[in-house]
Amino acid sequence: QFLYLIGSGTFENRPRMSTALLYAACALQASALDVADSGVQSVALPDGAPAAAALPFALGPNVRPDGASLTVDSLGWARGSERVYEVAGEIHPARVPQRQWEAELRKMKAGGLTSVSAYVFWIHVEEAEGVFDWSGRRDIRTFLKTVAAVGNMTVMLRVGPWDHGEVRNGGHPDWLLAKGEAEGFALRSNNTQYMAHVKKWYAALGEQVEGTFWGQGGVVTTVQVDNEIADGEYLLALRDLALGVGMAPVSYTITGWPALPSGYDAAPLLRYGGGYADKFWQGGMAPTPARWLYEFTGSTDAQPGCPALAVEFGGGMASAYAHRVHMASSDMPSFHLTRVAAGFTQLGYYMYHGGNNPRSTVLTGAERDAPEHTLQESAFQPAGALNPMTSFGYDFFAPIGEFGQLRQHYHQMRLTHLWLADFGGRLHETAYAAPAADAPLRWAVRSNGVDGFVFFNNYERLADLPACPGVRFALNASLPGVANVAIPHGTSPPLTVPAGVWGVFPFNLRFRSTDADPLLAWATVQVVARTAGTLYTIALQGVDAELGFYDNCTVTAHRGALAHHAPHQVLRGVAVGDAGASFAAAATVTCGAAAAIDVVVLAPMLNESVWAADVAGERRVVVSNATLAAGGPSGSLLVAAHTGTASVSLAPPPKALTAADGSEVAPTAAGAFGTFSLNMLAGRAPAADINATWALAREAGAPRDIPLADSGYPQEPSAADWEAAGVWNVSLSRVAAPGEELLLSFDYVGDAARVSLPCADGSSRVLTDNWYSGYERGGRDGTQGGELQVGLTYLADELAACAPGGYLSLRLQVLPLQQRAVEKNVYLSSWPAFNTNTTAGPVALGLRGVTPLVLYHAALNATA
């Protein structure tokens, strides 16, 4: 017990065990105590499930013309009579080329999302007063139609009038700020003049989204008004305006921070929460991690009588010019799991898909590329800014990057989403429970008193947590007739939870919610998904796999050794060291009158390779070394890989996959799966590799003395500053062929960089830009990092007018970075090598390499 009471610190007014004490606790547990007993950490299970209640306000139209209903009560969302765990991710249509919308939405769906949230920025559409541009990237109606075509996804539309989103003036057009100043009216306020302009904006948007709401047979289910404001009168007035122009969602929403004053709990505005792994906006010269998010707490700050729903759990984190965070992929999914444990019944991520900012539609020539005129947040904007962004790049280190790159945490997060898709609806009717005092390993339980899940997390951003050996979870029942559960079994060795590992274990898990008997009494593996007759789980790295069953089940072990410890049967020693061998069922289980179920335990090295997709009319679990393995149109399978071959295993396996050239591939049996070896180059003419060469065209000028903006923070580079950048000319040997996707990666050091394309008329166009933040290219597909990359095929349609002959020639500009700048006023968590000495002191400047990354795409039709 001493370990649990060893001490606590505070962080952001929340009690927590300090990292140092946590390390000491785990070390003591390993060295000074009886290992067999030291890890028994007990929780009293809840004495029942929370009761559902209607919201304190009425819903909008929530039944489609086809009879499909969507409801939300005090516990969460339901489709028809089935409770569902919604998972949403932010994408900004205006920050993605229209041609890419379908492909990017399919990636989001393949990542396990059921919904998207999308800002519609006023300034992007009405940059000049009275002139509304709904073309190209700004065509919100076509975007919503595209979501509908992808299928089984809904939309939260975030309509402003002020959004933030690191957009110029938060989304307010410049002309509106000028009018407010000249005519003396406040913005974001319920005054006649401002609201008259908002009404025109809402009316124009309302025309575009007419017929797209759920009750009209469309995909828009919720509409958020404004963002991060506690003026209840203003927010309700915005809702009235939106209703008046025909926006009819199931519910209107607001962000739950800052909290509304008392008296608004029953206001018809569903509140959504959020939280980020880091807080770049705080500025300063010190790290800014949100450490409390990695701990377990039963607090969600939900609206009274309403469910805990999220719209802005960080999918990554941006870097401001003066405060450049360096994120690791594991920073995000580890804390997302603690929020599920806390009681959130919807996950929502900002950003899930990074963006490439649109250009001005009213400016021409070089002004469109000048930082002073960017449509992104900057210190030059009329509203002022504390967080200057780059002019075009809005990568956000998101799971899907600025140009559609799939990062490591895209795959890590998907594992959680797959579990929530099949079992998350059960979490609505559970309550939170946790150890009575700090435990060496952070953990908590969600349960209805009978069954549930154990959550644990041994990861924290910027913290060096130790491994925790000697772990055993003791779940003490509060309801009569319910047995206690120990995970692992009391006769088994305790677990060691390695550093950097987080996960969730089931107990008393029923295969179907309607089953009379549990399939698993417990397991030390994580549930992934289910198909007809098969439960798929995955072992965690460094954690022994054990499955427990009750005596009323007939268990046939195929891997490992089955032992009887009445009233349990315990399957130990399930080998998970070989990926291919793990495709075979570990056991076949029959409980009571239910049909036999195979339980598959996948190897931990596959944790970033597991997908689920609807292929040939059936939901299948997919394991692949490809970068993407997603469901496509008409039940096809979309595969993308950086090599000419790819392996895709499906369970249950279809009879064959047919490539675009008509060639048919049959599967090789592999346990529950059928494995297909794919030639990603089938049907294509042979093509030489794409090579890049580069040469210094202009030496950089003297490093700039970084001035302070009006905000007091360092001022980002101006157009004049970029004229003094070092310049490299980059040449490519060829453009991408049909079926190829080309991403160009720049390994540079310096303060900032810009990539531009020379145009046929002698001008140029900036494609993207980047504040140096110390990222490096990595991951299995070369896109794990957040360094400067540009998607040339991604932008190709929009570049045709500039360079009809293609993107064979590019220009890279790099500004030098002074060491004294990062010592005094630019926070950079990962320093470069300062490789050049100047009169201003050591400077970092250089281009170390340019790497073309080619992705091969294939669409395969399956024969059921």
PDB file of C-alpha atoms in Angstrom, residues 636-639 644 646 655-666 676-684 857-863:
ATOM      1  CA  SER A 636     -13.324  -2.899 -54.201  1.00  0.00           C
ATOM      2  CA  LEU A 637     -10.083  -2.872 -52.213  1.00  0.00           C
ATOM      3  CA  LEU A 638      -7.769   0.130 -52.580  1.00  0.00           C
ATOM      4  CA  VAL A 639      -4.092  -0.589 -51.961  1.00  0.00           C
ATOM      5  CA  GLY A 644       6.340  -2.773 -56.583  1.00  0.00           C
ATOM      6  CA  ALA A 646       2.583  -5.745 -51.551  1.00  0.00           C
ATOM      7  CA  LYS A 655     -11.920 -16.268 -53.563  1.00  0.00           C
ATOM      8  CA  ALA A 656      -9.754 -13.949 -55.643  1.00  0.00           C
ATOM      9  CA  LEU A 657      -8.680 -10.362 -56.243  1.00  0.00           C
ATOM     10  CA  THR A 658      -8.687  -8.997 -59.785  1.00  0.00           C
ATOM     11  CA  ALA A 659      -6.276  -6.216 -60.806  1.00  0.00           C
ATOM     12  CA  ALA A 660      -6.949  -3.430 -63.294  1.00  0.00           C
ATOM     13  CA  ASP A 661      -5.257  -5.390 -66.094  1.00  0.00           C
ATOM     14  CA  GLY A 662      -7.637  -8.309 -65.566  1.00  0.00           C
ATOM     15  CA  SER A 663      -5.088 -10.547 -63.892  1.00  0.00           C
ATOM     16  CA  GLU A 664      -6.524 -12.585 -61.051  1.00  0.00           C
ATOM     17  CA  VAL A 665      -4.709 -13.369 -57.814  1.00  0.00           C
ATOM     18  CA  ALA A 666      -5.766 -16.301 -55.651  1.00  0.00           C
ATOM     19  CA  PHE A 676      -2.626 -12.209 -51.598  1.00  0.00           C
ATOM     20  CA  SER A 677       0.727 -11.276 -53.116  1.00  0.00           C
ATOM     21  CA  LEU A 678       0.129  -8.252 -55.314  1.00  0.00           C
ATOM     22  CA  ASN A 679       2.136  -6.879 -58.205  1.00  0.00           C
ATOM     23  CA  MET A 680       1.555  -3.149 -57.810  1.00  0.00           C
ATOM     24  CA  LEU A 681       2.957  -2.501 -61.296  1.00  0.00           C
ATOM     25  CA  ALA A 682       0.589  -4.865 -63.122  1.00  0.00           C
ATOM     26  CA  GLY A 683      -0.710  -3.463 -66.382  1.00  0.00           C
ATOM     27  CA  ARG A 684       1.709  -0.537 -66.474  1.00  0.00           C
ATOM     28  CA  HIS A 857      -1.900   2.697 -56.290  1.00  0.00           C
ATOM     29  CA  ALA A 858      -4.081  -0.244 -57.252  1.00  0.00           C
ATOM     30  CA  ALA A 859      -7.829  -0.846 -57.118  1.00  0.00           C
ATOM     31  CA  LEU A 860      -8.720  -4.521 -56.881  1.00  0.00           C
ATOM     32  CA  ASN A 861     -12.096  -6.143 -57.335  1.00  0.00           C
ATOM     33  CA  ALA A 862     -12.865  -9.081 -55.097  1.00  0.00           C
ATOM     34  CA  THR A 863     -14.703 -12.279 -55.927  1.00  0.00           C
TER      35      THR A 863
END
